[in-house]
CSV table of C-alpha atoms in Angstrom, one decimal:
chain,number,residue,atom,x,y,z
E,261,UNK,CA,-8.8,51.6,-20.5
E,262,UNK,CA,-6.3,54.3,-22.2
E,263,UNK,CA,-7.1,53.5,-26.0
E,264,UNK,CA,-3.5,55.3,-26.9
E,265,UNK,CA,-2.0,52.1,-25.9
E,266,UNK,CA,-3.7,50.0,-28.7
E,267,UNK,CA,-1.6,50.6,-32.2
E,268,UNK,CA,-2.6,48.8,-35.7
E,269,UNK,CA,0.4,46.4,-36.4
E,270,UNK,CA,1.0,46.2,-40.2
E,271,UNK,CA,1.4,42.3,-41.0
E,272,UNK,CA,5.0,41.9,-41.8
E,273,UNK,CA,6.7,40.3,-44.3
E,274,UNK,CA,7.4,36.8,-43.4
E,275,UNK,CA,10.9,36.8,-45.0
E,276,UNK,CA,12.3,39.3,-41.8
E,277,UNK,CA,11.5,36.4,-39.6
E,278,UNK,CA,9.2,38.9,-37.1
E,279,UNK,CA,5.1,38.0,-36.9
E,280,UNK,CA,2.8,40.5,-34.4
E,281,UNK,CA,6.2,41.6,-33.1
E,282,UNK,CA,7.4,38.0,-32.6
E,283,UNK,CA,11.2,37.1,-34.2
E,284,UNK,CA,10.0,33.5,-35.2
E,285,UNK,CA,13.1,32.6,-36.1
E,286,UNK,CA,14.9,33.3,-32.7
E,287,UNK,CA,11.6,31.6,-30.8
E,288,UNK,CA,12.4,28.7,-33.6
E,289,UNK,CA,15.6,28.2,-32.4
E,290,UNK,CA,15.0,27.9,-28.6
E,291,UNK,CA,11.5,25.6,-29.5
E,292,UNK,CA,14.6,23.4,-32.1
E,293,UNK,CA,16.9,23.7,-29.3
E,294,UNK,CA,14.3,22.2,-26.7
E,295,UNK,CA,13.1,19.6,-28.9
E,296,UNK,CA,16.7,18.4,-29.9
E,297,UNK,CA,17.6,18.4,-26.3
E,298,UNK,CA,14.0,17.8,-23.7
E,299,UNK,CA,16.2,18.6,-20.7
E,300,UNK,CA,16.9,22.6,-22.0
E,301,UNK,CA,13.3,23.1,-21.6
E,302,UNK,CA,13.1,23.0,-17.5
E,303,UNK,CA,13.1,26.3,-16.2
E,304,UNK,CA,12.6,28.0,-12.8
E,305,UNK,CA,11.2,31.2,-12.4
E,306,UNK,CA,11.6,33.1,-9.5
E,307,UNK,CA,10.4,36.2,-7.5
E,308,UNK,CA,12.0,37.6,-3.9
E,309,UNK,CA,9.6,39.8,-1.9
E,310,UNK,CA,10.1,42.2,1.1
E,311,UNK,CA,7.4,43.7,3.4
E,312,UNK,CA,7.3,47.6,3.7
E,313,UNK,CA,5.2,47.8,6.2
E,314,UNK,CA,1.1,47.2,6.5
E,315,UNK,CA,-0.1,45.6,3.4
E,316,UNK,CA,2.8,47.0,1.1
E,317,UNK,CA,5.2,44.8,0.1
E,318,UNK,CA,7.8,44.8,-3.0
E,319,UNK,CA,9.1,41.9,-5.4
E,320,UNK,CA,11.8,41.7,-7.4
E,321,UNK,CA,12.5,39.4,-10.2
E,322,UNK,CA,16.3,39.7,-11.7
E,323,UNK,CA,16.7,36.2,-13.2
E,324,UNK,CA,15.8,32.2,-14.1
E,325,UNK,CA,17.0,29.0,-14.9
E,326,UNK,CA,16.3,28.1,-18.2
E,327,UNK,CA,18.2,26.0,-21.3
E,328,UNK,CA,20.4,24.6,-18.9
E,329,UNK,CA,21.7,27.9,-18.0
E,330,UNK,CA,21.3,30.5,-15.3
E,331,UNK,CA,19.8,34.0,-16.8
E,332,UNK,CA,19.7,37.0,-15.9
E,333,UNK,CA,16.8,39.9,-17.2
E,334,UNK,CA,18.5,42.5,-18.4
E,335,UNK,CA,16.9,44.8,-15.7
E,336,UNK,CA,15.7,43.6,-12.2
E,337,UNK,CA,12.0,44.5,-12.2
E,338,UNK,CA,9.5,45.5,-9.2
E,339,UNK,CA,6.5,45.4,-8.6
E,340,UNK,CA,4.4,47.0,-5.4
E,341,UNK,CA,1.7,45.2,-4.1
E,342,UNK,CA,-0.5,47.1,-1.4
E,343,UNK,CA,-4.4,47.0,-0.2
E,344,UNK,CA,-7.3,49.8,-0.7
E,345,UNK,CA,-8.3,51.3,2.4
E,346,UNK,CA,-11.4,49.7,3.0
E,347,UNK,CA,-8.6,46.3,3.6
E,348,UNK,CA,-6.6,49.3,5.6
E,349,UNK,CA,-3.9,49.6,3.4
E,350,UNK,CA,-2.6,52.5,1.6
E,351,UNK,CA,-3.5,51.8,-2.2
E,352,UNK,CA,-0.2,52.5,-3.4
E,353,UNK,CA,-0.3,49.0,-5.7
E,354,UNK,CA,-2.2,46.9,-7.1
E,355,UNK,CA,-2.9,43.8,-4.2
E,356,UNK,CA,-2.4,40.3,-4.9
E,357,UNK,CA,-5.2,38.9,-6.5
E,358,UNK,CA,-5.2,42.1,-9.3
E,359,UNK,CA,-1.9,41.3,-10.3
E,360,UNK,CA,-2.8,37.3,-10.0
E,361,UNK,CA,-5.3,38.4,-12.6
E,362,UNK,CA,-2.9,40.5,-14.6
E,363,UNK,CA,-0.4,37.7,-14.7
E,364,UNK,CA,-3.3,35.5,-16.2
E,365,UNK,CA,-4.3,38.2,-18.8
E,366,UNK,CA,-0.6,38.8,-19.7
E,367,UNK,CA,-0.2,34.8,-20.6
E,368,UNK,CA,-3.1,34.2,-22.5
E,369,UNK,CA,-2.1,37.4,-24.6
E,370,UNK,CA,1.7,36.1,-25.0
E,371,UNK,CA,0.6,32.9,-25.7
E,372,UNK,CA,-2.1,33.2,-28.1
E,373,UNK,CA,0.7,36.1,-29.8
E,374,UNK,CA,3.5,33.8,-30.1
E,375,UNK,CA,1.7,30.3,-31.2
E,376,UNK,CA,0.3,32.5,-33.8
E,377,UNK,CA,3.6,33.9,-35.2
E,378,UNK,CA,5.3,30.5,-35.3
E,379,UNK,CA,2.2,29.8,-37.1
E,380,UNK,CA,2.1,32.5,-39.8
E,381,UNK,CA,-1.5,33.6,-38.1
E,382,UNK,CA,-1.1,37.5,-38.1
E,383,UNK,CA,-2.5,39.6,-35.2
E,384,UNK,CA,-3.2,43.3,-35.6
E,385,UNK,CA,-4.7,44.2,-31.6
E,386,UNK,CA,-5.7,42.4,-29.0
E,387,UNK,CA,-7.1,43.3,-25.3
E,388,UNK,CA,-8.7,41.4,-22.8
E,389,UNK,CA,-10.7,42.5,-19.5
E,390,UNK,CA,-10.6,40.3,-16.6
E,391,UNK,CA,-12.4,39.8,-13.4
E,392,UNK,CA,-12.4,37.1,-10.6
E,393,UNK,CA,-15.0,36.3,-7.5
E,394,UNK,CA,-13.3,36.3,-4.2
E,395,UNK,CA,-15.6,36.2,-1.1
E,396,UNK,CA,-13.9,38.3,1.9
E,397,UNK,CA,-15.9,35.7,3.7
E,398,UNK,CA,-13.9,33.3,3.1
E,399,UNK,CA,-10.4,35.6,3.7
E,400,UNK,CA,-11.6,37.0,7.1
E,401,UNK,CA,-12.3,33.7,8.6
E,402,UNK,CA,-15.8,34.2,9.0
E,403,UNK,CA,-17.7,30.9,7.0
E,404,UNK,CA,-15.0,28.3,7.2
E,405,UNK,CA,-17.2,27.2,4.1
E,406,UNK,CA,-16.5,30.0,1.6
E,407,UNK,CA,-13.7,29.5,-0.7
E,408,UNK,CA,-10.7,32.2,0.3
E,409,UNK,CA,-9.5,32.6,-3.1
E,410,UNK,CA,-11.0,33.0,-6.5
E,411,UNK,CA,-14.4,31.1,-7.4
E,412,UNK,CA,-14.6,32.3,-10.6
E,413,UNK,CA,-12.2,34.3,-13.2
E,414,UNK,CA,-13.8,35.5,-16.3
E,415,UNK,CA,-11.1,36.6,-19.2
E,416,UNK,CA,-13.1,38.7,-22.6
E,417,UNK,CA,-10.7,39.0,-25.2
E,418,UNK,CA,-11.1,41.2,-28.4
E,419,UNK,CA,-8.7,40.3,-31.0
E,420,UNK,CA,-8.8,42.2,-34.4
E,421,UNK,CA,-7.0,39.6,-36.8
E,422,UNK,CA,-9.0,37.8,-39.7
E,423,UNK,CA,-12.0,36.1,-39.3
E,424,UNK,CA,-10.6,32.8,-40.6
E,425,UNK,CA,-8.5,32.6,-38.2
E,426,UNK,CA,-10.3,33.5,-35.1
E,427,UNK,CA,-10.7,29.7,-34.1
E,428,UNK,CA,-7.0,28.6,-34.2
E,429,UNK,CA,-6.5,31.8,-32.3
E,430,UNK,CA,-8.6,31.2,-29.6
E,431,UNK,CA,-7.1,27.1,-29.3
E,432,UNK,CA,-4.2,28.5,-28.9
E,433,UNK,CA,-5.2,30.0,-25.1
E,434,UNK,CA,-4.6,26.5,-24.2
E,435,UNK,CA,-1.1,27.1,-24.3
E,436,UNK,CA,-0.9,29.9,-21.4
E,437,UNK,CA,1.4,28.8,-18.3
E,438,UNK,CA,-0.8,31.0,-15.9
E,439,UNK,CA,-3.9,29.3,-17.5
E,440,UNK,CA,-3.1,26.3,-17.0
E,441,UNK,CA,-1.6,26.9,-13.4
E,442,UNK,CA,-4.9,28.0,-12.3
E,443,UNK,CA,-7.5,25.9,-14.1
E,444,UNK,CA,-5.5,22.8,-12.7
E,445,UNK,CA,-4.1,23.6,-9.4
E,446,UNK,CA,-0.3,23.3,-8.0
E,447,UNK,CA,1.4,22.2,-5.6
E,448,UNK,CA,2.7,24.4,-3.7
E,449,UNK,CA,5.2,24.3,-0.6
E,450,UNK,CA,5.5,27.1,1.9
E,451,UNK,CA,7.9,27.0,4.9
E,452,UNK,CA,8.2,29.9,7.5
E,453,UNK,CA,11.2,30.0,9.3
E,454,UNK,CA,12.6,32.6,11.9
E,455,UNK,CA,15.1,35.7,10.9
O,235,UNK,CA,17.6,41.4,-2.6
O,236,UNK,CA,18.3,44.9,-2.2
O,237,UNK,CA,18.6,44.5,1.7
O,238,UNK,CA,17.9,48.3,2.1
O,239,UNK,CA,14.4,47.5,1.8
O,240,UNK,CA,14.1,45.9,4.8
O,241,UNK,CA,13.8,47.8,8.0
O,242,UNK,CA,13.1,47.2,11.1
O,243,UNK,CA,9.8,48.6,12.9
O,244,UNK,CA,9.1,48.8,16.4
O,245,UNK,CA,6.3,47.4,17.4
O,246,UNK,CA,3.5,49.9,18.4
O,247,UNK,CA,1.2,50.7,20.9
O,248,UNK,CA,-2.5,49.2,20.1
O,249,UNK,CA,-4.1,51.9,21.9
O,250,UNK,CA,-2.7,53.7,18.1
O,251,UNK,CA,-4.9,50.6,16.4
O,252,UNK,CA,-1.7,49.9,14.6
O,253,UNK,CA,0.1,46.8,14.8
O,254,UNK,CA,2.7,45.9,12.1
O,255,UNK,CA,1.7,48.8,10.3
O,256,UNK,CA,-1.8,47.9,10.1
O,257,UNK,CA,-4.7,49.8,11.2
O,258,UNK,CA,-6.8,47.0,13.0
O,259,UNK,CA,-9.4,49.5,13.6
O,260,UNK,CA,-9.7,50.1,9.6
O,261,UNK,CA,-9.5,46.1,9.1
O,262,UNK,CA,-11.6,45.2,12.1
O,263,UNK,CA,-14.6,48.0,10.9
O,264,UNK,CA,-14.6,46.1,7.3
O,265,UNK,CA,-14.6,42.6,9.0
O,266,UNK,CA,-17.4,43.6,11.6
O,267,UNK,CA,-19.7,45.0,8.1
O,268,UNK,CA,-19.2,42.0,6.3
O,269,UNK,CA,-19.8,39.6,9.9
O,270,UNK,CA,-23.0,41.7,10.1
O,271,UNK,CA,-24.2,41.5,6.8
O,272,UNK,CA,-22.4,38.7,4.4
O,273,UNK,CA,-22.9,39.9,0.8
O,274,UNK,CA,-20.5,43.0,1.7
O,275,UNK,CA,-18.1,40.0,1.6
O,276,UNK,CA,-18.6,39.4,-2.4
O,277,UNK,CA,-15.8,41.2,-4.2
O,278,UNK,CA,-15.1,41.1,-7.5
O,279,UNK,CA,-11.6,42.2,-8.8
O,280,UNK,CA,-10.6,43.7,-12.4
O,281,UNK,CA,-6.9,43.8,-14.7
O,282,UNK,CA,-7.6,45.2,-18.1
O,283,UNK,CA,-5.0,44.2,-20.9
O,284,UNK,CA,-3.8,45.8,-24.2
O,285,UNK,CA,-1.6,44.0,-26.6
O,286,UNK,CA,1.5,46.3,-27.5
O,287,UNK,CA,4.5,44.0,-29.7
O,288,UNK,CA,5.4,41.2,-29.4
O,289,UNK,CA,5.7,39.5,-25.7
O,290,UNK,CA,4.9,43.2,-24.4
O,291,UNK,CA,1.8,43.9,-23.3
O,292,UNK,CA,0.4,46.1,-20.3
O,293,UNK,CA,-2.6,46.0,-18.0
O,294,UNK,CA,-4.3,48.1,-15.7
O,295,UNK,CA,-5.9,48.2,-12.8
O,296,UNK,CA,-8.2,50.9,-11.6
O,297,UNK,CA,-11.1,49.7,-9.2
O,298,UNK,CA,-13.5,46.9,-7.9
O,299,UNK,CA,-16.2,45.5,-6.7
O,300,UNK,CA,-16.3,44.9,-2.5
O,301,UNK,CA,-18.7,46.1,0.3
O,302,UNK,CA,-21.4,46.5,-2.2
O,303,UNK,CA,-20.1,49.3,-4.2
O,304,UNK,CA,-17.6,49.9,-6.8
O,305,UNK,CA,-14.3,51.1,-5.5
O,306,UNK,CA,-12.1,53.3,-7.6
O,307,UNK,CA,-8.3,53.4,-6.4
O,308,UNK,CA,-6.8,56.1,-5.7
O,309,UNK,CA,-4.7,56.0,-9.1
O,310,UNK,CA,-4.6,53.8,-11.7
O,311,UNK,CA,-2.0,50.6,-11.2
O,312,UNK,CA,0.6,49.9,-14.5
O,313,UNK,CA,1.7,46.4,-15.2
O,314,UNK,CA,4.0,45.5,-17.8
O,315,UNK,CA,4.7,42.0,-19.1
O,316,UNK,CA,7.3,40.4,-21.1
O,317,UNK,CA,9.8,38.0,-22.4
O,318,UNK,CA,13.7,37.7,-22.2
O,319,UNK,CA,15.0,37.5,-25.1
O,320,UNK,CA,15.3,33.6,-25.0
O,321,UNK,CA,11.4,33.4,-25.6
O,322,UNK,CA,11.8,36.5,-28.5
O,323,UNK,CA,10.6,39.0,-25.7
O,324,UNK,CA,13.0,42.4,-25.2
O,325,UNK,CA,13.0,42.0,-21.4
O,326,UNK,CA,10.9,45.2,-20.9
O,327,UNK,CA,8.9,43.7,-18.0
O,328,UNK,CA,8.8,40.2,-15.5
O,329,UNK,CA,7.3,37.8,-18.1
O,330,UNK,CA,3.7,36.0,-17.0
O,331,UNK,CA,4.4,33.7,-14.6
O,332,UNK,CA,6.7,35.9,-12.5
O,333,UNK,CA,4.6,38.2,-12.4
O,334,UNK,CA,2.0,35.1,-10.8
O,335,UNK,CA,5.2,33.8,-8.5
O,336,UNK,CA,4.6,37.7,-7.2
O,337,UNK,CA,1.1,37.5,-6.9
O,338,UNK,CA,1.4,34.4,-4.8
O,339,UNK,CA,4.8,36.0,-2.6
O,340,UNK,CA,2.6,38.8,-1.8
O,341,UNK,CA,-0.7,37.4,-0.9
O,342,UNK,CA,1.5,34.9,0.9
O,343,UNK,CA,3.2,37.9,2.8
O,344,UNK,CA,-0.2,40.8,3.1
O,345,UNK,CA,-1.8,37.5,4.7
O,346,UNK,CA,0.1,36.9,7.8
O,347,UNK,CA,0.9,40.6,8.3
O,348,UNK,CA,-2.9,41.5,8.1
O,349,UNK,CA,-4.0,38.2,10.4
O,350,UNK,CA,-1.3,38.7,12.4
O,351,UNK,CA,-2.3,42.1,13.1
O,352,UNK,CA,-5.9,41.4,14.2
O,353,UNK,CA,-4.2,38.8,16.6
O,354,UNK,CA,-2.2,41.4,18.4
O,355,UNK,CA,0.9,39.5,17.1
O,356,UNK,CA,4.0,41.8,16.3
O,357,UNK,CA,5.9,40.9,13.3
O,358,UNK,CA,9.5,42.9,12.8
O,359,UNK,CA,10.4,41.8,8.9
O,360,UNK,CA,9.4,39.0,6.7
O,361,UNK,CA,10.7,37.9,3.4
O,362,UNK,CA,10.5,35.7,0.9
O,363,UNK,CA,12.0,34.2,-2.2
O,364,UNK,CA,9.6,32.1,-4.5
O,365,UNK,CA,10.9,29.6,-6.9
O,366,UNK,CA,8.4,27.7,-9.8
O,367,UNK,CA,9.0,24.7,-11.9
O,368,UNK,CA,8.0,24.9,-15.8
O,369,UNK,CA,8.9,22.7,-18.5
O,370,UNK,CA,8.7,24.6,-21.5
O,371,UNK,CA,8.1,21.3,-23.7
O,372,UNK,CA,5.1,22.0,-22.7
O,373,UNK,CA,4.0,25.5,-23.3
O,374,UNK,CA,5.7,24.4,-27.0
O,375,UNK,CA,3.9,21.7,-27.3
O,376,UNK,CA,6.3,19.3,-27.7
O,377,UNK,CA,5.2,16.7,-25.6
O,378,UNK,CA,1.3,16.5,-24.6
O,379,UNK,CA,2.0,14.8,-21.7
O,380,UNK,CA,4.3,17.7,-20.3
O,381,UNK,CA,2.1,20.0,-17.9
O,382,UNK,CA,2.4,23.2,-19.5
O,383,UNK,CA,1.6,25.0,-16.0
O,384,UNK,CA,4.3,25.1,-13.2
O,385,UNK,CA,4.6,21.8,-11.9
O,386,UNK,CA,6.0,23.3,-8.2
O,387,UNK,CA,6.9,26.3,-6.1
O,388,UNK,CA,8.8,26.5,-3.3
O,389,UNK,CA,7.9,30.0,-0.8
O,390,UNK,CA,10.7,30.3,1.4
O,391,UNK,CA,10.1,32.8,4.1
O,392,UNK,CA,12.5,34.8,6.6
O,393,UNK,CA,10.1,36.3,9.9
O,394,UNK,CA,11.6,38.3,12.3
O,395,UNK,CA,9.0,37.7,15.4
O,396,UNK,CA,9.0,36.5,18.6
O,397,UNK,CA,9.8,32.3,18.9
O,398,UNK,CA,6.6,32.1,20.5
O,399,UNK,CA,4.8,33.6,17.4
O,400,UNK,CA,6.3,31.3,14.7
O,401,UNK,CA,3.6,28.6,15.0
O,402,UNK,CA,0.6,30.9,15.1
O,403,UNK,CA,2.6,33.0,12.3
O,404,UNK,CA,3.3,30.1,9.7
O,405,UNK,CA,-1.1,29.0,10.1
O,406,UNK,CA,-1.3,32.4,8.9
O,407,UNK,CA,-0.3,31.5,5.2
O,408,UNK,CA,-3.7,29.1,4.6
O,409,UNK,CA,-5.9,32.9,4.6
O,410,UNK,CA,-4.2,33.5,1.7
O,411,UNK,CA,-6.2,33.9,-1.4
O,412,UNK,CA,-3.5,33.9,-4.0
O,413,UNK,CA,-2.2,30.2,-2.0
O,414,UNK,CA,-6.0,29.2,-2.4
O,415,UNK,CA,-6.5,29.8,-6.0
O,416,UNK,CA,-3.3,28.3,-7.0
O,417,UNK,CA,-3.7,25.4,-4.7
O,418,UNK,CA,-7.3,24.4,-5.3
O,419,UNK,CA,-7.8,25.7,-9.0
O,420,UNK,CA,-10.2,27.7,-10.1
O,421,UNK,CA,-12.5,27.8,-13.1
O,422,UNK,CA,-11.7,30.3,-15.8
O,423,UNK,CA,-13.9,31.3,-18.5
O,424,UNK,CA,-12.1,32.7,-21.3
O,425,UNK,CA,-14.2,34.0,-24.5
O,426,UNK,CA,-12.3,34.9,-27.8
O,427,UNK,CA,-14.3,37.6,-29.7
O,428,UNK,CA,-13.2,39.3,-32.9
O,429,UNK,CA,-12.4,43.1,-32.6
């Protein structure tokens, strides 16, 4: 992992409103908003995707639903997802289940870095390595008994912060979206119609 | 959806072991190693993670575990995640669980290309828009009852294939490993260590 990318965070002063990077007091006011009004919490996130051609295929993401509004990012994002040859695709992206696992890390970091600022818990670095068990056995159809997608995910987080604090850091993972997503299942509805 | 993505592609002679931009050759040689001996199945797939403000933070992706080896890429894979600015992010990247509703779009999508392939069927252009359902009164902890995961998604995909190849297309979708994973759950281990 390129080390360059970690930076010491000097604890800020509460007074400026921002904790690990987090502006507490605009967070505050959307968390005040959804409390004073339950319905401004339902969101929908959404992705559209387009095959390239073999296993490359591109996303975009450009907007939500969210505080009874429509939003858009400022800036439609991509993402490429594509195979390694030995799954005969070109290895120009990451494939599905990396950046399943990337998604994952992502949440647990964002949610561990903002329930600590609305909690005064300072942060100075944090990383994480993670790494799931898939079984091509199960993907290729060959033991209709093997699992086709993750077994097991493992997620090791370092976090420099102080040791007092480490255990309401790490209760805090409970929060995480993507955690939660996966450790409980979803439902989800898929419908294939012609072009 | 930027429309220029899509393009259409003619459908190829097999005697070129490409169908739908797939090598079947490539695919088939890796599905006949792991049918002949079944641990070359066990994969195990890697994101590293590093903090860098606030709701950004950036993995990366640079090889695995399959076929009994560790596989390098070919270069290393860059993910950024963020927040809009609702949730105190800067809108620098797809937040968390876009980046998931991605994952699952192109799992969904690198699924039924790749099995379809193998199968000899031809697929012209497939798309997709993804939509999830998350109550953020539950990521804030407002109410414990509130699933702080995504409730729901929707996968809404547009094939361009032969009539006759809809039904075999659309059984496709259960290979997927993303689909699995989010469907059935998995078990995540996630250890907190101070840096």
């Amino acid at each position: 992992m390129n080390q360059s990318h970690t930076k010491q965070k000097a604890p800020r002063d509460e007074a400026t409103h921002v904790v690990n990077g987090v502006d507490v007091e605009v967070l505050g006011g959307t968390v005040g908003a959804v409390q004073a009004e339950p319905e401004l919490g339902v969101c929908r996130f959404r992705a559209s995707n387009i095959w390239v051609d073999g296993a490359r295929n591109e996303s975009r993401v450009t907007g939500f639903y969210g505080a009874g509004q429509e939003i858009a990012h400022r800036q439609v994002f991509a993402m490429v997802a594509d195979e390694p040859p030995i799954l005969a695709g070109n290895d120009d992206g990451a494939n599905p289940v990396e950046h399943l696992l990337h998604a994952l890390a992502s949440c647990l970091t964002t949610s561990m870095v903002a329930h600590a600022a609305v909690r005064g818990i300072h942060i100075q670095a944090m990383e994480s390595r993670l790494e799931g068990d898939l079984d091509l056995n199960g993907f290729f159809g060959l033991d209709p008994e093997t699992p086709k997608g993750f077994t097991n995910i493992r997620a090791r987080f370092r976090v420099d912060a102080a040791e007092g604090d480490m255990d309401a850091i790490r209760e805090l993972t409970q929060f995480s979206p993507a955690l939660n997503t996966l450790t409980q299942g979803v439902a989800v509805d898929v419908q294939v119609a012609r072009k």
